[in-house]
Short mmCIF file of C-alpha atoms and ligand atoms in Angstrom, two decimals:
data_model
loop_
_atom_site.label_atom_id
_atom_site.label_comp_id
_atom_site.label_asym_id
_atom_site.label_seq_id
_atom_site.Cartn_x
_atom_site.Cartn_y
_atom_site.Cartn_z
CA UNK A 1 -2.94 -26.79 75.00
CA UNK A 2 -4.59 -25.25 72.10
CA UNK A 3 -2.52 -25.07 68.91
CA UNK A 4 -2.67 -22.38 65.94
CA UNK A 5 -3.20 -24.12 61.93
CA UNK A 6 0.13 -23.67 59.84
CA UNK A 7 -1.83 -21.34 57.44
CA UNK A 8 -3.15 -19.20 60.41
CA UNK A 9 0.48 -18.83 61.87
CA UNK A 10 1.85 -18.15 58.54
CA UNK A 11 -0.08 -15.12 57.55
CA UNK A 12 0.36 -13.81 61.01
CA UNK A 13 4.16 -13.69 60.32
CA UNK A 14 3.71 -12.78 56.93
CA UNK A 15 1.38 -9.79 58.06
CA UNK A 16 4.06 -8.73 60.77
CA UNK A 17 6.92 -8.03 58.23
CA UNK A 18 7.17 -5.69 55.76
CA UNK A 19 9.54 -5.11 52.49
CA UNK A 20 12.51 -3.16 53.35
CA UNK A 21 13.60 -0.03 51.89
CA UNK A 22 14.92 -0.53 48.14
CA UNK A 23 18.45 0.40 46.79
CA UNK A 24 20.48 0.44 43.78
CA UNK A 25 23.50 -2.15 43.47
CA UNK A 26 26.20 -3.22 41.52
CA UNK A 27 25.45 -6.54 39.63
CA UNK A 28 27.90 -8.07 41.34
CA UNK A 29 26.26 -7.64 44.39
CA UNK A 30 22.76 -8.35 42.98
CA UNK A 31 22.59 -12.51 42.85
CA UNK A 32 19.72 -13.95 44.64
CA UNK A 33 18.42 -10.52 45.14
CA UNK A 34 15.11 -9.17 44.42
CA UNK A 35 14.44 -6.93 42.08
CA UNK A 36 12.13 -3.79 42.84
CA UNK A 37 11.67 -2.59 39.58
CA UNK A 38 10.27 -4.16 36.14
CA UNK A 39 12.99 -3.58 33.65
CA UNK A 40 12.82 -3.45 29.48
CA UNK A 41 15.07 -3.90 27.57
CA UNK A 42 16.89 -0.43 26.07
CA UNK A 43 18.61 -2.57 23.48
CA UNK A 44 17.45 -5.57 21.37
CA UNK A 45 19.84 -8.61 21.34
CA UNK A 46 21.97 -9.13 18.92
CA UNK A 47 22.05 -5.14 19.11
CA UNK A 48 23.24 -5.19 15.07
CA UNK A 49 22.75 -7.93 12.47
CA UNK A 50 26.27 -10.25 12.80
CA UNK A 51 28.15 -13.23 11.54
CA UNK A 52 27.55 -16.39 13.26
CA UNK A 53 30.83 -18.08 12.03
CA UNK A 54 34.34 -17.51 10.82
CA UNK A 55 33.79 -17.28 7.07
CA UNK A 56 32.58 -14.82 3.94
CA UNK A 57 29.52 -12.51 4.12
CA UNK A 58 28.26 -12.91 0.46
CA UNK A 59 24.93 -12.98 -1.50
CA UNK A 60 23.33 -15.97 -1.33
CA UNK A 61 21.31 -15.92 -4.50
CA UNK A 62 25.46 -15.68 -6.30
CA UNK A 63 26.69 -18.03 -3.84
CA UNK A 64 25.79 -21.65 -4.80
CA UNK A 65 28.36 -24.26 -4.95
CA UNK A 66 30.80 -24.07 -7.11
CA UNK A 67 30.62 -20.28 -7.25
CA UNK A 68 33.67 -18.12 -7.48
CA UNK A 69 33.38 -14.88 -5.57
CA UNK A 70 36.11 -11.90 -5.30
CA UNK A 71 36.60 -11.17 -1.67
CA UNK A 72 37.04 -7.16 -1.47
CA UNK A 73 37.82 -7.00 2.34
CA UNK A 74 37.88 -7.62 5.81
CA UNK A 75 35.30 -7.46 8.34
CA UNK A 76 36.32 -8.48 11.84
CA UNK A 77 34.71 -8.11 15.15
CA UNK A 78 34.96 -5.04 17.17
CA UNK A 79 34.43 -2.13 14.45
CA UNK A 80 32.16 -1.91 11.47
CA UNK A 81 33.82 -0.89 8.25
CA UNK A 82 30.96 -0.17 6.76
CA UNK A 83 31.85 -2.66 3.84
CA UNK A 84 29.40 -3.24 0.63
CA UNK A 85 29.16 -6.01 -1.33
CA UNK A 86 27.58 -6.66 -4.70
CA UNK A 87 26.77 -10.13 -6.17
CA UNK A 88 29.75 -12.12 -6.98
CA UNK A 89 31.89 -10.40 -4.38
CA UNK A 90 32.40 -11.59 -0.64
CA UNK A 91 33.75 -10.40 2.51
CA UNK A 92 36.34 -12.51 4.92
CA UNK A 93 34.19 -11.85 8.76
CA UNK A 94 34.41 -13.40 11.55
CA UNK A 95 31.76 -14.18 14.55
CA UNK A 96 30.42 -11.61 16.11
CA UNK A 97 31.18 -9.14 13.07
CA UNK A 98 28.47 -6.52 11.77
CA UNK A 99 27.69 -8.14 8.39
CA UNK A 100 28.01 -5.68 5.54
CA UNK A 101 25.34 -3.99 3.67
CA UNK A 102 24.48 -6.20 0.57
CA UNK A 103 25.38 -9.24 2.37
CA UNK A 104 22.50 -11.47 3.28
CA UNK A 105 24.43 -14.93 4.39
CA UNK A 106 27.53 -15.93 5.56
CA UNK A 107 29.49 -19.39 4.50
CA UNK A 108 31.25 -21.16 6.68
CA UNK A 109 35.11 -21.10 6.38
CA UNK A 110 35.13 -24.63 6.28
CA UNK A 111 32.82 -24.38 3.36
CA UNK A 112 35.01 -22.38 1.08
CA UNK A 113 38.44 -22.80 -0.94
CA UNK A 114 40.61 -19.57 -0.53
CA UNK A 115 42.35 -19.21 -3.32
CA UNK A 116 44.08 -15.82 -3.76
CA UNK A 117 41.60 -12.74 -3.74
CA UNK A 118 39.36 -15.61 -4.40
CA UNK A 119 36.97 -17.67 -2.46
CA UNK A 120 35.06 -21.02 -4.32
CA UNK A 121 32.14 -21.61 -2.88
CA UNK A 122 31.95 -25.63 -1.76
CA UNK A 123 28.80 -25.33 -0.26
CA UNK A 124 26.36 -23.08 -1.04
CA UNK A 125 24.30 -21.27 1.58
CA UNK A 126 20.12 -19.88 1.30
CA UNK A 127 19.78 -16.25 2.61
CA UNK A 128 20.22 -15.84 6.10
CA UNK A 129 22.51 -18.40 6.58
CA UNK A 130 24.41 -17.57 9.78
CA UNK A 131 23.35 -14.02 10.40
CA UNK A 132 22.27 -13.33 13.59
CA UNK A 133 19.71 -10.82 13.24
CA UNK A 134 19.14 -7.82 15.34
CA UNK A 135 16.43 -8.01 17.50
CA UNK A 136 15.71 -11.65 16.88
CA UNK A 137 16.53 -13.16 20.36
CA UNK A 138 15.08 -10.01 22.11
CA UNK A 139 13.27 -6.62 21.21
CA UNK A 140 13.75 -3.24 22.82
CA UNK A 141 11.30 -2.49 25.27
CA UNK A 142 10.73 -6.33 25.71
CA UNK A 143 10.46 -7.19 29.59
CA UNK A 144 13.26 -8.55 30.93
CA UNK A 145 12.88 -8.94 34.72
CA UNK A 146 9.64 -8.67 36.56
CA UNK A 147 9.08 -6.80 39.98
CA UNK A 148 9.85 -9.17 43.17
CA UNK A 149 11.76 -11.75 40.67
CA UNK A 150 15.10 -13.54 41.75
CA UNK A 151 17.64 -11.91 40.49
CA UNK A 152 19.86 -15.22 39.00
CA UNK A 153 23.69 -15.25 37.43
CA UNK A 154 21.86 -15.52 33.95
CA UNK A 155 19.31 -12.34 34.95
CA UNK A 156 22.68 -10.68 35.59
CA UNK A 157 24.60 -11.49 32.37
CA UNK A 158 20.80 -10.13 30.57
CA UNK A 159 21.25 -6.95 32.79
CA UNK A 160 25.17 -6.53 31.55
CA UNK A 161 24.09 -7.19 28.50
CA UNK A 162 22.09 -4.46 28.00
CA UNK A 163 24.79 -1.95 29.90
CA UNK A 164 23.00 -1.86 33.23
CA UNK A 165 25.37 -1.43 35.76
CA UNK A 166 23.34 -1.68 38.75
CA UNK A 167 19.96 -3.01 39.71
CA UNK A 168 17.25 -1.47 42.17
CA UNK A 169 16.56 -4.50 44.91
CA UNK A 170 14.34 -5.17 47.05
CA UNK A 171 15.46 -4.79 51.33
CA UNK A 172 18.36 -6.02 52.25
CA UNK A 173 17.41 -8.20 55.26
CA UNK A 174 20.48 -8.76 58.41
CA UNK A 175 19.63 -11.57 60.64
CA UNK A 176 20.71 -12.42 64.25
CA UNK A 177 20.98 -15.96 65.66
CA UNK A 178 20.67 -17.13 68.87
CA UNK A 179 21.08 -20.82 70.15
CA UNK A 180 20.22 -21.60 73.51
CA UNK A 181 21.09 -24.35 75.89
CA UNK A 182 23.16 -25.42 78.92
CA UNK A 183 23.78 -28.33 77.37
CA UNK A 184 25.30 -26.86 73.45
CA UNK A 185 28.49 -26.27 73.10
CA UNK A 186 30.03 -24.08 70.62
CA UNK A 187 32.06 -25.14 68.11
CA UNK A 188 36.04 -25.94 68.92
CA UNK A 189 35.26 -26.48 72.87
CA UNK A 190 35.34 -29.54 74.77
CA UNK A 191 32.67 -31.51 74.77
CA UNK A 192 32.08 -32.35 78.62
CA UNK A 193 29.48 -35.26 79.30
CA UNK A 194 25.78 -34.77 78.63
CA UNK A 195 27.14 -32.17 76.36
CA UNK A 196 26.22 -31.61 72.77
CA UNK A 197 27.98 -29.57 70.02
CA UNK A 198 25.42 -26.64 68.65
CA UNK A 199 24.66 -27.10 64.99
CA UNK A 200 21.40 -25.24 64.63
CA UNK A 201 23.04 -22.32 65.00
CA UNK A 202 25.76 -23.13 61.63
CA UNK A 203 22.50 -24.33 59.94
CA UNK A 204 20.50 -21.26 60.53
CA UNK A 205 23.56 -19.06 59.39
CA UNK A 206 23.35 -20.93 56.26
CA UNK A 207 19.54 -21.15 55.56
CA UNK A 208 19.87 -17.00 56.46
CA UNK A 209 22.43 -17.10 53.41
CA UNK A 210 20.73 -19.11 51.19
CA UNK A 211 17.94 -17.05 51.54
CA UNK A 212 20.01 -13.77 50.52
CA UNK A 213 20.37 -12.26 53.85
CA UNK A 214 23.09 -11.77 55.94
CA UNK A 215 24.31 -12.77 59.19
CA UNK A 216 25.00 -9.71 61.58
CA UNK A 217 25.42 -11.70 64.85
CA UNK A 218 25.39 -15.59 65.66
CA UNK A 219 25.98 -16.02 69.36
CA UNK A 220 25.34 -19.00 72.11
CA UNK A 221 23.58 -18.11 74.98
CA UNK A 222 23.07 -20.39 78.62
CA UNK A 223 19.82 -20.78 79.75
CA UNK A 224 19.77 -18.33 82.02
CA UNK A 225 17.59 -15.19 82.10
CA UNK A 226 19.96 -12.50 82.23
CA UNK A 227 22.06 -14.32 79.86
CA UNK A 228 19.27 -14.00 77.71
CA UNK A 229 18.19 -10.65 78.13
CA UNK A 230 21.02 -9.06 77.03
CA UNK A 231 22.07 -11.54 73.69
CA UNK A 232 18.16 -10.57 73.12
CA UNK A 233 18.39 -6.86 73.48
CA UNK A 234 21.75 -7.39 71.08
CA UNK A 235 20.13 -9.66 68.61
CA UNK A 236 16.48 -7.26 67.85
CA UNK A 237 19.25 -4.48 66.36
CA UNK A 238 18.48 -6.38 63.34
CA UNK A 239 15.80 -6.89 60.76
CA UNK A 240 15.26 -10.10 62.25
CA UNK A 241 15.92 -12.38 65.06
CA UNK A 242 16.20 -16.51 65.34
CA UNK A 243 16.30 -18.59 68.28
CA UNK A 244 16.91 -21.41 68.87
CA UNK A 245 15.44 -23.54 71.91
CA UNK A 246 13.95 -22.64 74.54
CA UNK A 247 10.63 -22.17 73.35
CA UNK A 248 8.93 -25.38 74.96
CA UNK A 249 7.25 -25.46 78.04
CA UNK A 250 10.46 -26.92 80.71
CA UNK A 251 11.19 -25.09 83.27
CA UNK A 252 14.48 -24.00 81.33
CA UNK A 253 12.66 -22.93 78.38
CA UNK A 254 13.19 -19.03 79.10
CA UNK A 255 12.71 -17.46 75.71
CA UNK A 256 8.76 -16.53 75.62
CA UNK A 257 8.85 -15.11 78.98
CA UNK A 258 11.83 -13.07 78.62
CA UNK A 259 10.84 -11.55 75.21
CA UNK A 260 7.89 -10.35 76.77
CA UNK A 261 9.36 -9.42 79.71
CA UNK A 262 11.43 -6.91 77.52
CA UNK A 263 8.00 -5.85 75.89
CA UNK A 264 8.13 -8.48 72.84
CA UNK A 265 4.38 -8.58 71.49
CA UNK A 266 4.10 -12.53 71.01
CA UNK A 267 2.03 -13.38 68.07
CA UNK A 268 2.61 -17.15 67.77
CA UNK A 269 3.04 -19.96 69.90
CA UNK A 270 2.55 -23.79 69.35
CA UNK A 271 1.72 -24.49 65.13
CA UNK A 272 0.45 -27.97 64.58
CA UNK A 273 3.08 -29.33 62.73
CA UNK A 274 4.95 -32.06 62.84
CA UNK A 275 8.03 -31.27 64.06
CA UNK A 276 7.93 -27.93 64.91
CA UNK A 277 5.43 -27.37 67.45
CA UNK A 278 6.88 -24.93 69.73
CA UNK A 279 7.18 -22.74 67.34
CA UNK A 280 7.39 -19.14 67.93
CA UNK A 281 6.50 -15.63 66.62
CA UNK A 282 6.48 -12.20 67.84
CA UNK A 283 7.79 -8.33 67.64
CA UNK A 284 10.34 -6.56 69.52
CA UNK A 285 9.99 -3.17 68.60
CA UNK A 286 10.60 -3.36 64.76
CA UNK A 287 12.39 -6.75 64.84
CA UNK A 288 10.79 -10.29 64.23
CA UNK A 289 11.36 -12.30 66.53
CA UNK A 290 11.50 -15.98 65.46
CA UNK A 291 11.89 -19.30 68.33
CA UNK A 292 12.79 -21.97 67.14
CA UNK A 293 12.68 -25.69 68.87
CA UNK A 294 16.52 -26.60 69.74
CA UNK A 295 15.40 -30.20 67.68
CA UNK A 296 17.71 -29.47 64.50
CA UNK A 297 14.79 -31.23 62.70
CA UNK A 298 12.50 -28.77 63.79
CA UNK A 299 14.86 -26.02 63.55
CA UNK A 300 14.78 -26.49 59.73
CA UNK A 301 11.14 -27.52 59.50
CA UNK A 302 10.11 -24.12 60.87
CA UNK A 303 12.50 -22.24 59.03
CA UNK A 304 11.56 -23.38 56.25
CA UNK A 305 7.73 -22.94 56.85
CA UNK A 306 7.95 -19.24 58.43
CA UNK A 307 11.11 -17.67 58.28
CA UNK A 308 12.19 -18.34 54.70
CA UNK A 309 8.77 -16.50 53.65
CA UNK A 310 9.18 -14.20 55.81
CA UNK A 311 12.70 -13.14 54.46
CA UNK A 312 11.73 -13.18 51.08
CA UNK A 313 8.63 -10.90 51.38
CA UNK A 314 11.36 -8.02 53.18
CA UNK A 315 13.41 -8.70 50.52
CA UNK A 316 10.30 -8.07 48.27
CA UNK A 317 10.00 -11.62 46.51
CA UNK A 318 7.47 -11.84 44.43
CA UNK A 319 6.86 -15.50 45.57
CA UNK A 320 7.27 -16.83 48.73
CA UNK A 321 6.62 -20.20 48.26
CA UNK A 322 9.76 -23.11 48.10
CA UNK A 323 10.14 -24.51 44.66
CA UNK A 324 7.65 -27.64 44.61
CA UNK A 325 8.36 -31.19 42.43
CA UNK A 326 6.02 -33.75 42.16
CA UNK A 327 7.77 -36.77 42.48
CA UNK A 328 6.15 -40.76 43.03
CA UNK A 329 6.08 -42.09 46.42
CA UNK A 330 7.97 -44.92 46.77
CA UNK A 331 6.27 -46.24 50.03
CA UNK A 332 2.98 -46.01 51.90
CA UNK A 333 2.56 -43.24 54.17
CA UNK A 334 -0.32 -42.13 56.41
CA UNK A 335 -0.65 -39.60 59.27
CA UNK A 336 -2.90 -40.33 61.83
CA UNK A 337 -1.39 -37.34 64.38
CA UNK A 338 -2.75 -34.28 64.99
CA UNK A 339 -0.49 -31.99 62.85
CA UNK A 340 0.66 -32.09 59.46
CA UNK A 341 3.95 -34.12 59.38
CA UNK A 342 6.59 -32.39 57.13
CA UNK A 343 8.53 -35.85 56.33
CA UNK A 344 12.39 -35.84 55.50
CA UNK A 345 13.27 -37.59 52.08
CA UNK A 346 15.24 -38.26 49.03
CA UNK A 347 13.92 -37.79 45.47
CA UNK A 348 16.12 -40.20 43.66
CA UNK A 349 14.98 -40.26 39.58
CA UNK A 350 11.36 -38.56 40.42
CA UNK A 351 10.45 -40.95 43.17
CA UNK A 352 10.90 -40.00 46.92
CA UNK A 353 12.27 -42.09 49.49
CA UNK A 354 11.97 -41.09 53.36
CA UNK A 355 15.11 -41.09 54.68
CA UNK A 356 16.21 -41.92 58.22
CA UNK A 357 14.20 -41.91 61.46
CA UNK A 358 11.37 -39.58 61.18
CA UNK A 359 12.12 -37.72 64.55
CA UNK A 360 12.60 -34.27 65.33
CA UNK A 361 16.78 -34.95 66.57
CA UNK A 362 17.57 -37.09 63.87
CA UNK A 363 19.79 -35.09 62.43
CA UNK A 364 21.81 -37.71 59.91
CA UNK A 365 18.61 -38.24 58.51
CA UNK A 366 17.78 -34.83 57.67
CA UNK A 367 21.41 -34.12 56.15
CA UNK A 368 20.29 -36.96 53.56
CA UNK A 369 16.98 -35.54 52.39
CA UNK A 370 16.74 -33.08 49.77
CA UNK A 371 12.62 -32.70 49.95
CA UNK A 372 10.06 -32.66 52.41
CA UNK A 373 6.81 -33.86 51.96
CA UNK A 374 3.84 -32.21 54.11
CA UNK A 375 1.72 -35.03 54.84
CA UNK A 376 -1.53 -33.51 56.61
CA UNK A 377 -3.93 -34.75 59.61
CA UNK A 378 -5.70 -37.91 58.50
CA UNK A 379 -4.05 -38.01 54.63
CA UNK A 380 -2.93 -41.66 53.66
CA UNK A 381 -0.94 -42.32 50.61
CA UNK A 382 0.07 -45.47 48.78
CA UNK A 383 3.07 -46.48 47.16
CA UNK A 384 2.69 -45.39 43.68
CA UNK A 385 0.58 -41.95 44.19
CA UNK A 386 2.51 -39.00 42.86
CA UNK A 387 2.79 -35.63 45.44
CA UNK A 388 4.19 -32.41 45.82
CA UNK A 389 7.57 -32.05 47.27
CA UNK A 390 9.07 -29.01 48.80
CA UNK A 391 12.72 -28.49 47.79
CA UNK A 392 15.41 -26.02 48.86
CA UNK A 393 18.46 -26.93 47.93
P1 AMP B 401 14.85 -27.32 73.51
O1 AMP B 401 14.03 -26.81 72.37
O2 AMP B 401 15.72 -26.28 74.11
O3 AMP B 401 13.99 -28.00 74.51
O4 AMP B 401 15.82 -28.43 72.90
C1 AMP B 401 15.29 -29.56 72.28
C2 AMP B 401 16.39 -30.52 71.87
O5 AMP B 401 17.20 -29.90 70.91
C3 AMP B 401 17.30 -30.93 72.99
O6 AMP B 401 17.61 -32.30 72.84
C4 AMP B 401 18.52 -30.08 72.79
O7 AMP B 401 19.68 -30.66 73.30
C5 AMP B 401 18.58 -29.96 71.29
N1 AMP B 401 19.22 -28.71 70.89
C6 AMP B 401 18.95 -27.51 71.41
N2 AMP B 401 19.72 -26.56 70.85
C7 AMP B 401 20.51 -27.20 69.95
C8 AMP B 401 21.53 -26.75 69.07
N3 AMP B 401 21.87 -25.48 68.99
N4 AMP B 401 22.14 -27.67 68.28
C9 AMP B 401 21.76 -28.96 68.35
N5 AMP B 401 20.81 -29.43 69.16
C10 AMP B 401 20.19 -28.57 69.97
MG1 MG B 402 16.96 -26.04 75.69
#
């Protein structure tokens, strides 16, 4: 039966979904968001010239060592004082402190004898010493955060920084999750005999997560039509829709022909990868349907490879790509198949190590790896050779 290439199946999904509508929210809401905006800065970091230490602001060019300087006042954090000094004079600050005009350096505390109303200079300090100058780390108007970037805990603390509340983001994507199968078994029943306990559904919840999206619905479902047809009809109420199993071509593999008995459009079916094959994509009205293999390995595989992108562009990511690492292989490898084999491993101090048995229900496996490595039709590799990794962790 005829297969469709990974690339052609990709930008068939990716072509199906569109960015979501953007909205303002609090920061606090924002990580691992997209942003929808480019944002400057409105105010340069540091946002006034300040002391880098606990010491005296003084004049460097009257401040060598040995020097003996009258200290006229106090300059701590929090207000400015608007203190002057003149050469030979110094003023106790403290970090964070707006140095006062006159002042180009600060000595350390450490550095100093206090001595009365007077400060002797034990080591002396060249202009700028330990002034933090405004501007110097970043300039108004400087770009801060580009359109379709991930919005990380230290983009937020840049946004706060600069008194931004909130942040425009790209769509907020909700996800429903469907695992099939009469012979899964949700979590906390008894497990009969030839039963299995579902994890692809736990799994999916959390690769929805890490993605950024939420979870409206996770629900098990017996392989029966009508079964089916409704957990469907509840599931495409959301942005998007994964199943799991079902999607092969058993007699109790009921997903493609009840999504298009319900009017799905089916854009996708059978990708030659390795796992994965199954692999299924279509629209129900305005929701994206996803089928997954029930093979936990494939499961991930093809979430990885068509979901995850999918997310991310209606989120409005500027890149849809998972991070890649080249790392050394520490064996041979070849694929001789017909479909490029996404191969579980371990990079362990830049080399990677398959891990496990190389099957599509080899779960254990899997929960070692932390990279795959797309090995495609007819590639051999040697020990040695260095590759790209995909990561996701
Ligand atoms: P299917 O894609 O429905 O033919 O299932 C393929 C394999 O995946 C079978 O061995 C199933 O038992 C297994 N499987 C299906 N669904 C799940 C699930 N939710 N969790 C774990 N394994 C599953
Ligand atoms: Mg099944």
């Amino acid at each position: 039966m005829r297969m469709i290439s990974e690339e052609e199946a990709r930008r068939r999904v990716l072509q199906s979904v569109d960015l979501l509508g953007e909205r303002a929210v609090p920061l606090s809401r924002a990580l691992d968001c997209f942003s929808a905006r480019e944002v400057v800065a409105r105010l340069p970091l540091p946002i006034f010239d300040n002391s880098a230490m606990d010491g005296y602001a003084v004049v460097a060019s009257s401040s060598g060592k040995g020097a003996r300087l009258q200290v006229i006042g106090e300059q701590p954090a929090g207000i400015n004082r608007e203190l002057r000094i003149s050469p030979g004079e110094a003023v106790r600050i403290f970090t964070g402190a707006p140095i006062p005009g006159g002042a180009d350096a600060v000595v350390m505390q450490e550095d100093t004898t206090r001595e009365g109303d007077e400060i002797l200079v034990n080591v002396g300090v060249d202009p700028g010493e330990f002034i933090r100058r405004r501007g110097c780390d970043l300039a108004e108007g400087q770009k801060i955060l580009a359109r379709g970037e991930r919005i990380r805990s230290t983009t937020i603390a840049l946004l706060a920084s600069q008194g931004f509340a909130d942040v425009t983001i790209g769509g907020e994507v909700n996800a429903a999750i469907v695992s099939t199968g009469d012979e899964v078994v949700m979590l906390g029943k008894k497990l009969d005999q030839g039963q299995i306990y579902d994890s692809n559904s736990i799994l999916l919840q959390a690769l929805v997560q890490r993605c950024g999206a939420s979870v409206t619905l996770a629900e098990h479902c017996r392989d029966q039509r009508e079964r089916l047809i409704e957990a469907i009809q509840r599931g495409i109420k959301s942005h998007i829709l994964v199943i799991t199993g079902g999607v092969s071509v058993g007699e109790h593999d009921l997903v493609q022909a009840t999504l298009r008995s319900l009017g799905a459009r089916i854009d996708v079916w059978r990708v030659a990868i390795k796992p994965g094959k199954p692999f299924l994509f279509g629209k129900a009205g305005g929701c994206a349907v996803f089928g997954l293999p029930g093979n936990p390995v494939s499961a991930f595989v093809t979430f990885l490879q068509f979901v995850h992108p999918a997310i991310l562009k209606m989120m409005g990511a500027n890149n849809l790509d998972l991070p890649k690492t080249p790392v050394r292989l520490a064996v041979d490898l070849a694929n001789e198949g017909d479909r490029t084999h996404y191969m579980r491993g371990r990079i362990d101090n830049g080399t990677f190590v398959p891990t496990g048995r190389q099957e599509s229900h080899a779960l254990f496996g899997l929960s070692q790896s932390n990279a795959l490595l797309p090995v495609a039709v007819g590639e051999s590799l040697k020990a040695g050779a260095i590759v790209e990794v995909q990561t996701w962790d």
